[in-house]
Amino acid sequence: MIRCAKTGDSKPEALAEDLAQIDEAARQALLAHYALTAPLVATREAQMAIEVERIAAGYGEDHPEVAERRMALEAARGRFRLFDAELARARVKPGTPAEGQAGISGLVLRGGAAIPAATVIAYAQGKRVGFACTREGGFFIEVPPDLAIILSVVLPDGGEGFRDREGVPLSKGQAIFRTIDLDRLPHTCPEPAEPATAPVDDSFPMVRLIGQREAQAAQLIAAQGLKLGARHEKVEPAKAGTVIGQTPSAGAKVRPGLAVEIRIAIDDLVAVPPLIGSAIDDARLALAKGHLVLG
């Protein structure tokens, strides 16, 4: 129940308390709405997927209607993932900083899904000033005011998945909300060169790429202001499509613009070249180019 201040009551403490209750009531109402809608969203997605498979079974995968419905399903899935992200955000109760402090509440996502058991660390002036572990993707950290705060996200596997490039100062008593979506990392824009004064250490720890899909690894490299260097391959069918090696290694100090080499696991399947009608020597040469031999 929300208590309203009496007419003429000008106490700022009472007004602030009333506003806080209104905010919490609104959050609870939004959470209840999302919770009731979530089963309907999941059912609709399942129905659309079943309908696509039904039409494909009747008309074949190459039928135009099948392609059209698959495109509609993928577009709907994108909207459903946004809904999942909003549901996760509604579940996060923003924290209130203690007197003399500032606060950062937030949510860590990947592909629209909240990431539990990640560690969000706050740094200021090169030192750690607070940290929190995510619950259903949410976190709250108290930080000192008037200092540029940089957030870092360490994933459950121990690798750093995100780090702010620039810090943001908060005033005393200020509380903000951050949504960190690891699949929607911002593109970096290089700053124009400044006249040289004193040398500045702009190095930062290399993010962990091993275990990531190749596309996600390239996205993380770009988000950190680094460049994708040489790409190597190694046959490891069980890990095909993922990064199994990186240079520099995770945690090593790097600077913006550095080229990062990656090693990608691939499967051991190759395409058999067309041989019918070829002379025996030509067939043997074509097989050798594909790392095959004549049986």
mmCIF file of C-alpha atoms in Angstrom:
data_model
loop_
_atom_site.group_PDB
_atom_site.id
_atom_site.type_symbol
_atom_site.label_atom_id
_atom_site.label_comp_id
_atom_site.label_asym_id
_atom_site.label_seq_id
_atom_site.Cartn_x
_atom_site.Cartn_y
_atom_site.Cartn_z
ATOM 1 C CA MET A 1 0.000 0.000 0.000
ATOM 2 C CA ILE A 2 1.358 3.429 -1.002
ATOM 3 C CA ARG A 3 1.228 6.131 1.687
ATOM 4 C CA CYS A 4 0.555 9.604 0.331
ATOM 5 C CA ALA A 5 1.939 12.668 2.034
ATOM 6 C CA LYS A 6 -0.674 14.974 3.564
ATOM 7 C CA THR A 7 -1.470 18.227 1.837
ATOM 8 C CA GLY A 8 1.014 20.834 2.927
ATOM 9 C CA ASP A 9 3.552 18.234 4.070
ATOM 10 C CA SER A 10 6.770 19.603 2.620
ATOM 11 C CA LYS A 11 9.215 17.200 4.216
ATOM 12 C CA PRO A 12 11.548 16.008 1.420
ATOM 13 C CA GLU A 13 12.162 12.699 3.243
ATOM 14 C CA ALA A 14 8.454 11.820 3.169
ATOM 15 C CA LEU A 15 8.132 12.785 -0.495
ATOM 16 C CA ALA A 16 11.188 10.705 -1.453
ATOM 17 C CA GLU A 17 9.785 7.725 0.442
ATOM 18 C CA ASP A 18 6.437 8.032 -1.372
ATOM 19 C CA LEU A 19 8.145 8.232 -4.774
ATOM 20 C CA ALA A 20 10.249 5.167 -3.989
ATOM 21 C CA GLN A 21 7.090 3.213 -3.141
ATOM 22 C CA ILE A 22 5.492 4.292 -6.434
ATOM 23 C CA ASP A 23 8.554 3.140 -8.385
ATOM 24 C CA GLU A 24 8.537 -0.258 -6.669
ATOM 25 C CA ALA A 25 4.784 -0.701 -7.217
ATOM 26 C CA ALA A 26 5.228 0.102 -10.917
ATOM 27 C CA ARG A 27 8.108 -2.391 -11.186
ATOM 28 C CA GLN A 28 6.056 -5.125 -9.529
ATOM 29 C CA ALA A 29 3.112 -4.443 -11.875
ATOM 30 C CA LEU A 30 5.398 -4.629 -14.900
ATOM 31 C CA LEU A 31 6.953 -7.877 -13.647
ATOM 32 C CA ALA A 32 3.500 -9.411 -13.107
ATOM 33 C CA HIS A 33 2.482 -8.422 -16.649
ATOM 34 C CA TYR A 34 5.591 -9.981 -18.199
ATOM 35 C CA ALA A 35 5.254 -13.133 -16.099
ATOM 36 C CA LEU A 36 1.664 -13.657 -17.325
ATOM 37 C CA THR A 37 2.641 -12.993 -20.942
ATOM 38 C CA ALA A 38 5.796 -15.181 -21.030
ATOM 39 C CA PRO A 39 3.967 -18.558 -21.478
ATOM 40 C CA LEU A 40 1.950 -17.106 -24.364
ATOM 41 C CA VAL A 41 5.126 -15.860 -26.062
ATOM 42 C CA ALA A 42 6.789 -19.273 -25.714
ATOM 43 C CA THR A 43 3.668 -21.035 -27.053
ATOM 44 C CA ARG A 44 3.482 -18.701 -30.062
ATOM 45 C CA GLU A 45 7.133 -19.348 -30.940
ATOM 46 C CA ALA A 46 6.602 -23.120 -30.720
ATOM 47 C CA GLN A 47 3.469 -22.904 -32.894
ATOM 48 C CA MET A 48 5.296 -20.946 -35.588
ATOM 49 C CA ALA A 49 8.161 -23.478 -35.631
ATOM 50 C CA ILE A 50 5.720 -26.421 -35.906
ATOM 51 C CA GLU A 51 3.864 -24.706 -38.757
ATOM 52 C CA VAL A 52 7.109 -24.196 -40.701
ATOM 53 C CA GLU A 53 8.044 -27.877 -40.353
ATOM 54 C CA ARG A 54 4.522 -28.972 -41.346
ATOM 55 C CA ILE A 55 4.573 -26.947 -44.564
ATOM 56 C CA ALA A 56 8.140 -28.059 -45.350
ATOM 57 C CA ALA A 57 7.102 -31.710 -44.965
ATOM 58 C CA GLY A 58 4.181 -31.224 -47.358
ATOM 59 C CA TYR A 59 5.711 -28.986 -50.047
ATOM 60 C CA GLY A 60 9.469 -29.479 -49.629
ATOM 61 C CA GLU A 61 12.202 -27.224 -48.241
ATOM 62 C CA ASP A 62 12.562 -25.307 -51.543
ATOM 63 C CA HIS A 63 8.950 -24.120 -51.620
ATOM 64 C CA PRO A 64 8.668 -20.274 -51.498
ATOM 65 C CA GLU A 65 6.138 -20.361 -48.650
ATOM 66 C CA VAL A 66 8.568 -22.350 -46.507
ATOM 67 C CA ALA A 67 11.304 -19.723 -47.013
ATOM 68 C CA GLU A 68 8.835 -16.915 -46.265
ATOM 69 C CA ARG A 69 7.637 -18.543 -43.063
ATOM 70 C CA ARG A 70 11.201 -19.285 -41.915
ATOM 71 C CA MET A 71 12.063 -15.593 -42.354
ATOM 72 C CA ALA A 72 8.968 -14.634 -40.357
ATOM 73 C CA LEU A 73 9.942 -17.115 -37.628
ATOM 74 C CA GLU A 74 13.476 -15.691 -37.343
ATOM 75 C CA ALA A 75 12.096 -12.129 -37.175
ATOM 76 C CA ALA A 76 9.635 -13.210 -34.470
ATOM 77 C CA ARG A 77 12.396 -14.922 -32.516
ATOM 78 C CA GLY A 78 14.290 -11.632 -32.495
ATOM 79 C CA ARG A 79 11.256 -9.906 -30.962
ATOM 80 C CA PHE A 80 10.780 -12.775 -28.487
ATOM 81 C CA ARG A 81 14.400 -12.428 -27.345
ATOM 82 C CA LEU A 82 13.802 -8.712 -26.721
ATOM 83 C CA PHE A 83 10.780 -9.698 -24.641
ATOM 84 C CA ASP A 84 12.966 -12.147 -22.661
ATOM 85 C CA ALA A 85 15.456 -9.346 -22.037
ATOM 86 C CA GLU A 86 12.729 -7.001 -20.772
ATOM 87 C CA LEU A 87 11.372 -9.758 -18.518
ATOM 88 C CA ALA A 88 14.856 -10.291 -17.062
ATOM 89 C CA ARG A 89 15.228 -6.540 -16.553
ATOM 90 C CA ALA A 90 11.874 -6.334 -14.761
ATOM 91 C CA ARG A 91 13.052 -9.020 -12.340
ATOM 92 C CA VAL A 92 16.037 -6.916 -11.289
ATOM 93 C CA LYS A 93 15.233 -4.715 -8.297
ATOM 94 C CA PRO A 94 17.318 -1.517 -8.519
ATOM 95 C CA GLY A 95 19.433 -0.981 -5.418
ATOM 96 C CA THR A 96 19.631 2.130 -3.261
ATOM 97 C CA PRO A 97 23.136 3.337 -2.394
ATOM 98 C CA ALA A 98 24.081 4.047 1.204
ATOM 99 C CA GLU A 99 24.497 7.627 2.373
ATOM 100 C CA GLY A 100 27.498 9.271 0.738
ATOM 101 C CA GLN A 101 27.764 6.616 -1.989
ATOM 102 C CA ALA A 102 26.480 6.146 -5.551
ATOM 103 C CA GLY A 103 25.037 2.964 -7.043
ATOM 104 C CA ILE A 104 24.916 1.004 -10.294
ATOM 105 C CA SER A 105 22.172 -1.570 -10.885
ATOM 106 C CA GLY A 106 22.118 -3.572 -14.067
ATOM 107 C CA LEU A 107 21.602 -6.663 -16.150
ATOM 108 C CA VAL A 108 24.065 -8.883 -18.071
ATOM 109 C CA LEU A 109 22.634 -10.554 -21.181
ATOM 110 C CA ARG A 110 23.710 -12.751 -24.079
ATOM 111 C CA GLY A 111 21.321 -13.448 -26.935
ATOM 112 C CA GLY A 112 18.488 -11.920 -24.926
ATOM 113 C CA ALA A 113 19.024 -14.344 -22.027
ATOM 114 C CA ALA A 114 20.263 -13.255 -18.600
ATOM 115 C CA ILE A 115 23.668 -14.626 -17.548
ATOM 116 C CA PRO A 116 23.711 -15.931 -13.962
ATOM 117 C CA ALA A 117 26.888 -16.351 -11.881
ATOM 118 C CA ALA A 118 28.859 -13.695 -13.765
ATOM 119 C CA THR A 119 30.972 -11.246 -11.747
ATOM 120 C CA VAL A 120 30.605 -7.512 -12.392
ATOM 121 C CA ILE A 121 33.588 -5.510 -11.110
ATOM 122 C CA ALA A 122 33.771 -1.713 -10.702
ATOM 123 C CA TYR A 123 37.152 0.027 -11.077
ATOM 124 C CA ALA A 124 38.132 3.625 -10.341
ATOM 125 C CA GLN A 125 41.609 5.132 -10.773
ATOM 126 C CA GLY A 126 42.964 1.676 -11.603
ATOM 127 C CA LYS A 127 41.721 0.069 -8.378
ATOM 128 C CA ARG A 128 38.785 -2.209 -7.684
ATOM 129 C CA VAL A 129 36.123 -0.347 -5.701
ATOM 130 C CA GLY A 130 33.317 -2.927 -5.683
ATOM 131 C CA PHE A 131 31.937 -6.077 -7.256
ATOM 132 C CA ALA A 132 28.763 -8.164 -7.376
ATOM 133 C CA CYS A 133 27.706 -11.581 -8.694
ATOM 134 C CA THR A 134 24.682 -11.678 -10.976
ATOM 135 C CA ARG A 135 21.435 -13.350 -9.950
ATOM 136 C CA GLU A 136 19.161 -13.986 -12.922
ATOM 137 C CA GLY A 137 21.559 -11.662 -14.694
ATOM 138 C CA GLY A 138 21.000 -8.737 -12.301
ATOM 139 C CA PHE A 139 23.522 -6.947 -10.094
ATOM 140 C CA PHE A 140 23.913 -3.924 -7.799
ATOM 141 C CA ILE A 141 27.220 -2.284 -6.815
ATOM 142 C CA GLU A 142 27.857 0.627 -4.486
ATOM 143 C CA VAL A 143 30.615 2.897 -5.805
ATOM 144 C CA PRO A 144 32.310 6.059 -4.525
ATOM 145 C CA PRO A 145 30.971 9.321 -6.004
ATOM 146 C CA ASP A 146 32.847 11.771 -8.240
ATOM 147 C CA LEU A 147 35.192 9.119 -9.665
ATOM 148 C CA ALA A 148 35.128 7.729 -13.216
ATOM 149 C CA ILE A 149 33.740 4.184 -12.825
ATOM 150 C CA ILE A 150 34.688 1.440 -15.302
ATOM 151 C CA LEU A 151 32.704 -1.817 -15.284
ATOM 152 C CA SER A 152 34.144 -5.217 -16.213
ATOM 153 C CA VAL A 153 32.162 -8.459 -16.662
ATOM 154 C CA VAL A 154 33.937 -11.742 -15.861
ATOM 155 C CA LEU A 155 32.005 -14.747 -17.178
ATOM 156 C CA PRO A 156 31.473 -17.979 -15.210
ATOM 157 C CA ASP A 157 34.362 -19.641 -17.124
ATOM 158 C CA GLY A 158 36.761 -16.976 -15.795
ATOM 159 C CA GLY A 159 37.180 -15.030 -19.048
ATOM 160 C CA GLU A 160 36.473 -11.314 -19.286
ATOM 161 C CA GLY A 161 33.533 -10.771 -21.646
ATOM 162 C CA PHE A 162 33.230 -6.971 -21.409
ATOM 163 C CA ARG A 163 35.055 -3.892 -20.156
ATOM 164 C CA ASP A 164 34.141 -0.204 -20.466
ATOM 165 C CA ARG A 165 36.571 1.794 -22.564
ATOM 166 C CA GLU A 166 35.788 4.997 -20.624
ATOM 167 C CA GLY A 167 34.678 5.630 -17.074
ATOM 168 C CA VAL A 168 31.532 7.490 -16.008
ATOM 169 C CA PRO A 169 31.496 9.551 -12.765
ATOM 170 C CA LEU A 170 28.388 9.514 -10.559
ATOM 171 C CA SER A 171 27.356 12.144 -8.062
ATOM 172 C CA LYS A 172 26.638 11.416 -4.400
ATOM 173 C CA GLY A 173 23.342 9.533 -3.989
ATOM 174 C CA GLN A 174 22.947 8.972 -7.749
ATOM 175 C CA ALA A 175 21.738 5.523 -8.904
ATOM 176 C CA ILE A 176 21.779 4.389 -12.544
ATOM 177 C CA PHE A 177 20.779 1.226 -14.430
ATOM 178 C CA ARG A 178 23.069 -0.466 -17.001
ATOM 179 C CA THR A 179 22.103 -3.199 -19.481
ATOM 180 C CA ILE A 180 25.208 -5.009 -20.755
ATOM 181 C CA ASP A 181 24.316 -7.216 -23.745
ATOM 182 C CA LEU A 182 27.391 -9.190 -24.809
ATOM 183 C CA ASP A 183 25.830 -9.825 -28.248
ATOM 184 C CA ARG A 184 25.254 -6.110 -28.830
ATOM 185 C CA LEU A 185 28.635 -4.655 -27.953
ATOM 186 C CA PRO A 186 29.048 -1.096 -29.256
ATOM 187 C CA HIS A 187 31.320 -0.440 -32.207
ATOM 188 C CA THR A 188 34.313 1.602 -31.169
ATOM 189 C CA CYS A 189 35.277 4.826 -32.910
ATOM 190 C CA PRO A 190 38.991 5.694 -32.741
ATOM 191 C CA GLU A 191 39.685 9.038 -31.127
ATOM 192 C CA PRO A 192 41.684 11.627 -33.070
ATOM 193 C CA ALA A 193 45.323 11.846 -32.093
ATOM 194 C CA GLU A 194 46.195 14.395 -29.428
ATOM 195 C CA PRO A 195 49.472 16.332 -29.237
ATOM 196 C CA ALA A 196 52.033 14.225 -27.418
ATOM 197 C CA THR A 197 52.541 15.244 -23.808
ATOM 198 C CA ALA A 198 53.391 12.712 -21.130
ATOM 199 C CA PRO A 199 53.291 8.995 -22.014
ATOM 200 C CA VAL A 200 49.973 7.389 -21.020
ATOM 201 C CA ASP A 201 49.518 3.692 -20.246
ATOM 202 C CA ASP A 202 46.446 2.793 -22.328
ATOM 203 C CA SER A 203 46.942 -0.963 -22.012
ATOM 204 C CA PHE A 204 44.176 -3.265 -20.791
ATOM 205 C CA PRO A 205 43.805 -7.027 -20.192
ATOM 206 C CA MET A 206 43.174 -9.176 -23.266
ATOM 207 C CA VAL A 207 39.688 -10.700 -23.249
ATOM 208 C CA ARG A 208 39.337 -14.524 -23.302
ATOM 209 C CA LEU A 209 38.333 -15.812 -26.757
ATOM 210 C CA ILE A 210 38.860 -19.563 -26.329
ATOM 211 C CA GLY A 211 35.536 -21.389 -26.381
ATOM 212 C CA GLN A 212 33.711 -18.586 -28.224
ATOM 213 C CA ARG A 213 32.126 -19.049 -31.656
ATOM 214 C CA GLU A 214 34.220 -17.435 -34.363
ATOM 215 C CA ALA A 215 31.696 -14.642 -35.051
ATOM 216 C CA GLN A 216 31.419 -13.786 -31.333
ATOM 217 C CA ALA A 217 35.215 -13.721 -31.004
ATOM 218 C CA ALA A 218 35.493 -11.278 -33.918
ATOM 219 C CA GLN A 219 32.840 -9.080 -32.265
ATOM 220 C CA LEU A 220 34.718 -9.051 -28.939
ATOM 221 C CA ILE A 221 37.994 -8.176 -30.701
ATOM 222 C CA ALA A 222 36.354 -5.198 -32.456
ATOM 223 C CA ALA A 223 34.617 -4.030 -29.265
ATOM 224 C CA GLN A 224 37.965 -3.845 -27.449
ATOM 225 C CA GLY A 225 39.446 -1.635 -30.193
ATOM 226 C CA LEU A 226 41.674 -4.448 -31.463
ATOM 227 C CA LYS A 227 42.113 -5.886 -34.976
ATOM 228 C CA LEU A 228 41.615 -9.439 -36.235
ATOM 229 C CA GLY A 229 44.982 -10.801 -37.276
ATOM 230 C CA ALA A 230 46.011 -14.112 -38.824
ATOM 231 C CA ARG A 231 43.441 -16.911 -38.787
ATOM 232 C CA HIS A 232 44.682 -20.489 -38.451
ATOM 233 C CA GLU A 233 42.781 -23.754 -38.580
ATOM 234 C CA LYS A 234 43.210 -27.065 -36.796
ATOM 235 C CA VAL A 235 41.197 -30.250 -37.224
ATOM 236 C CA GLU A 236 39.173 -30.828 -34.043
ATOM 237 C CA PRO A 237 35.689 -31.984 -35.120
ATOM 238 C CA ALA A 238 34.269 -31.941 -31.569
ATOM 239 C CA LYS A 239 34.969 -28.180 -31.288
ATOM 240 C CA ALA A 240 34.382 -27.200 -34.927
ATOM 241 C CA GLY A 241 33.552 -23.511 -35.388
ATOM 242 C CA THR A 242 34.975 -22.364 -32.019
ATOM 243 C CA VAL A 243 38.213 -20.642 -31.012
ATOM 244 C CA ILE A 244 40.778 -23.093 -29.581
ATOM 245 C CA GLY A 245 43.798 -20.785 -29.461
ATOM 246 C CA GLN A 246 44.601 -17.064 -29.303
ATOM 247 C CA THR A 247 47.633 -14.773 -29.360
ATOM 248 C CA PRO A 248 47.945 -12.741 -27.126
ATOM 249 C CA SER A 249 46.544 -15.009 -24.428
ATOM 250 C CA ALA A 250 43.687 -13.994 -22.122
ATOM 251 C CA GLY A 251 44.791 -11.569 -19.400
ATOM 252 C CA ALA A 252 47.900 -10.347 -21.259
ATOM 253 C CA LYS A 253 48.304 -6.552 -21.410
ATOM 254 C CA VAL A 254 47.380 -5.209 -24.859
ATOM 255 C CA ARG A 255 46.850 -1.813 -26.448
ATOM 256 C CA PRO A 256 44.208 -0.589 -28.925
ATOM 257 C CA GLY A 257 44.988 -1.451 -32.544
ATOM 258 C CA LEU A 258 46.891 -4.662 -31.777
ATOM 259 C CA ALA A 259 46.268 -7.569 -34.203
ATOM 260 C CA VAL A 260 44.957 -10.704 -32.476
ATOM 261 C CA GLU A 261 45.639 -14.126 -34.004
ATOM 262 C CA ILE A 262 43.049 -16.879 -33.537
ATOM 263 C CA ARG A 263 43.031 -20.619 -34.183
ATOM 264 C CA ILE A 264 39.684 -22.114 -35.255
ATOM 265 C CA ALA A 265 38.707 -25.761 -34.872
ATOM 266 C CA ILE A 266 37.376 -27.352 -38.075
ATOM 267 C CA ASP A 267 35.985 -30.765 -38.931
ATOM 268 C CA ASP A 268 37.931 -33.233 -41.117
ATOM 269 C CA LEU A 269 35.422 -33.472 -43.971
ATOM 270 C CA VAL A 270 36.397 -32.359 -47.515
ATOM 271 C CA ALA A 271 34.414 -32.244 -50.746
ATOM 272 C CA VAL A 272 35.135 -35.014 -53.276
ATOM 273 C CA PRO A 273 35.925 -33.424 -56.673
ATOM 274 C CA PRO A 274 34.019 -34.588 -59.791
ATOM 275 C CA LEU A 275 36.089 -37.318 -61.458
ATOM 276 C CA ILE A 276 33.740 -39.010 -63.959
ATOM 277 C CA GLY A 277 35.183 -38.732 -67.463
ATOM 278 C CA SER A 278 38.632 -37.634 -66.209
ATOM 279 C CA ALA A 279 41.858 -39.300 -67.262
ATOM 280 C CA ILE A 280 43.484 -41.353 -64.507
ATOM 281 C CA ASP A 281 46.369 -38.881 -64.052
ATOM 282 C CA ASP A 282 43.984 -35.901 -63.936
ATOM 283 C CA ALA A 283 41.805 -37.723 -61.402
ATOM 284 C CA ARG A 284 44.828 -38.516 -59.222
ATOM 285 C CA LEU A 285 45.909 -34.823 -59.313
ATOM 286 C CA ALA A 286 42.403 -33.566 -58.429
ATOM 287 C CA LEU A 287 42.255 -35.948 -55.465
ATOM 288 C CA ALA A 288 45.688 -34.858 -54.230
ATOM 289 C CA LYS A 289 44.574 -31.209 -54.200
ATOM 290 C CA GLY A 290 41.751 -32.202 -51.849
ATOM 291 C CA HIS A 291 44.145 -34.236 -49.642
ATOM 292 C CA LEU A 292 42.576 -37.472 -50.920
ATOM 293 C CA VAL A 293 44.130 -40.529 -52.574
ATOM 294 C CA LEU A 294 43.050 -42.842 -55.356
ATOM 295 C CA GLY A 295 41.496 -46.063 -54.050
#
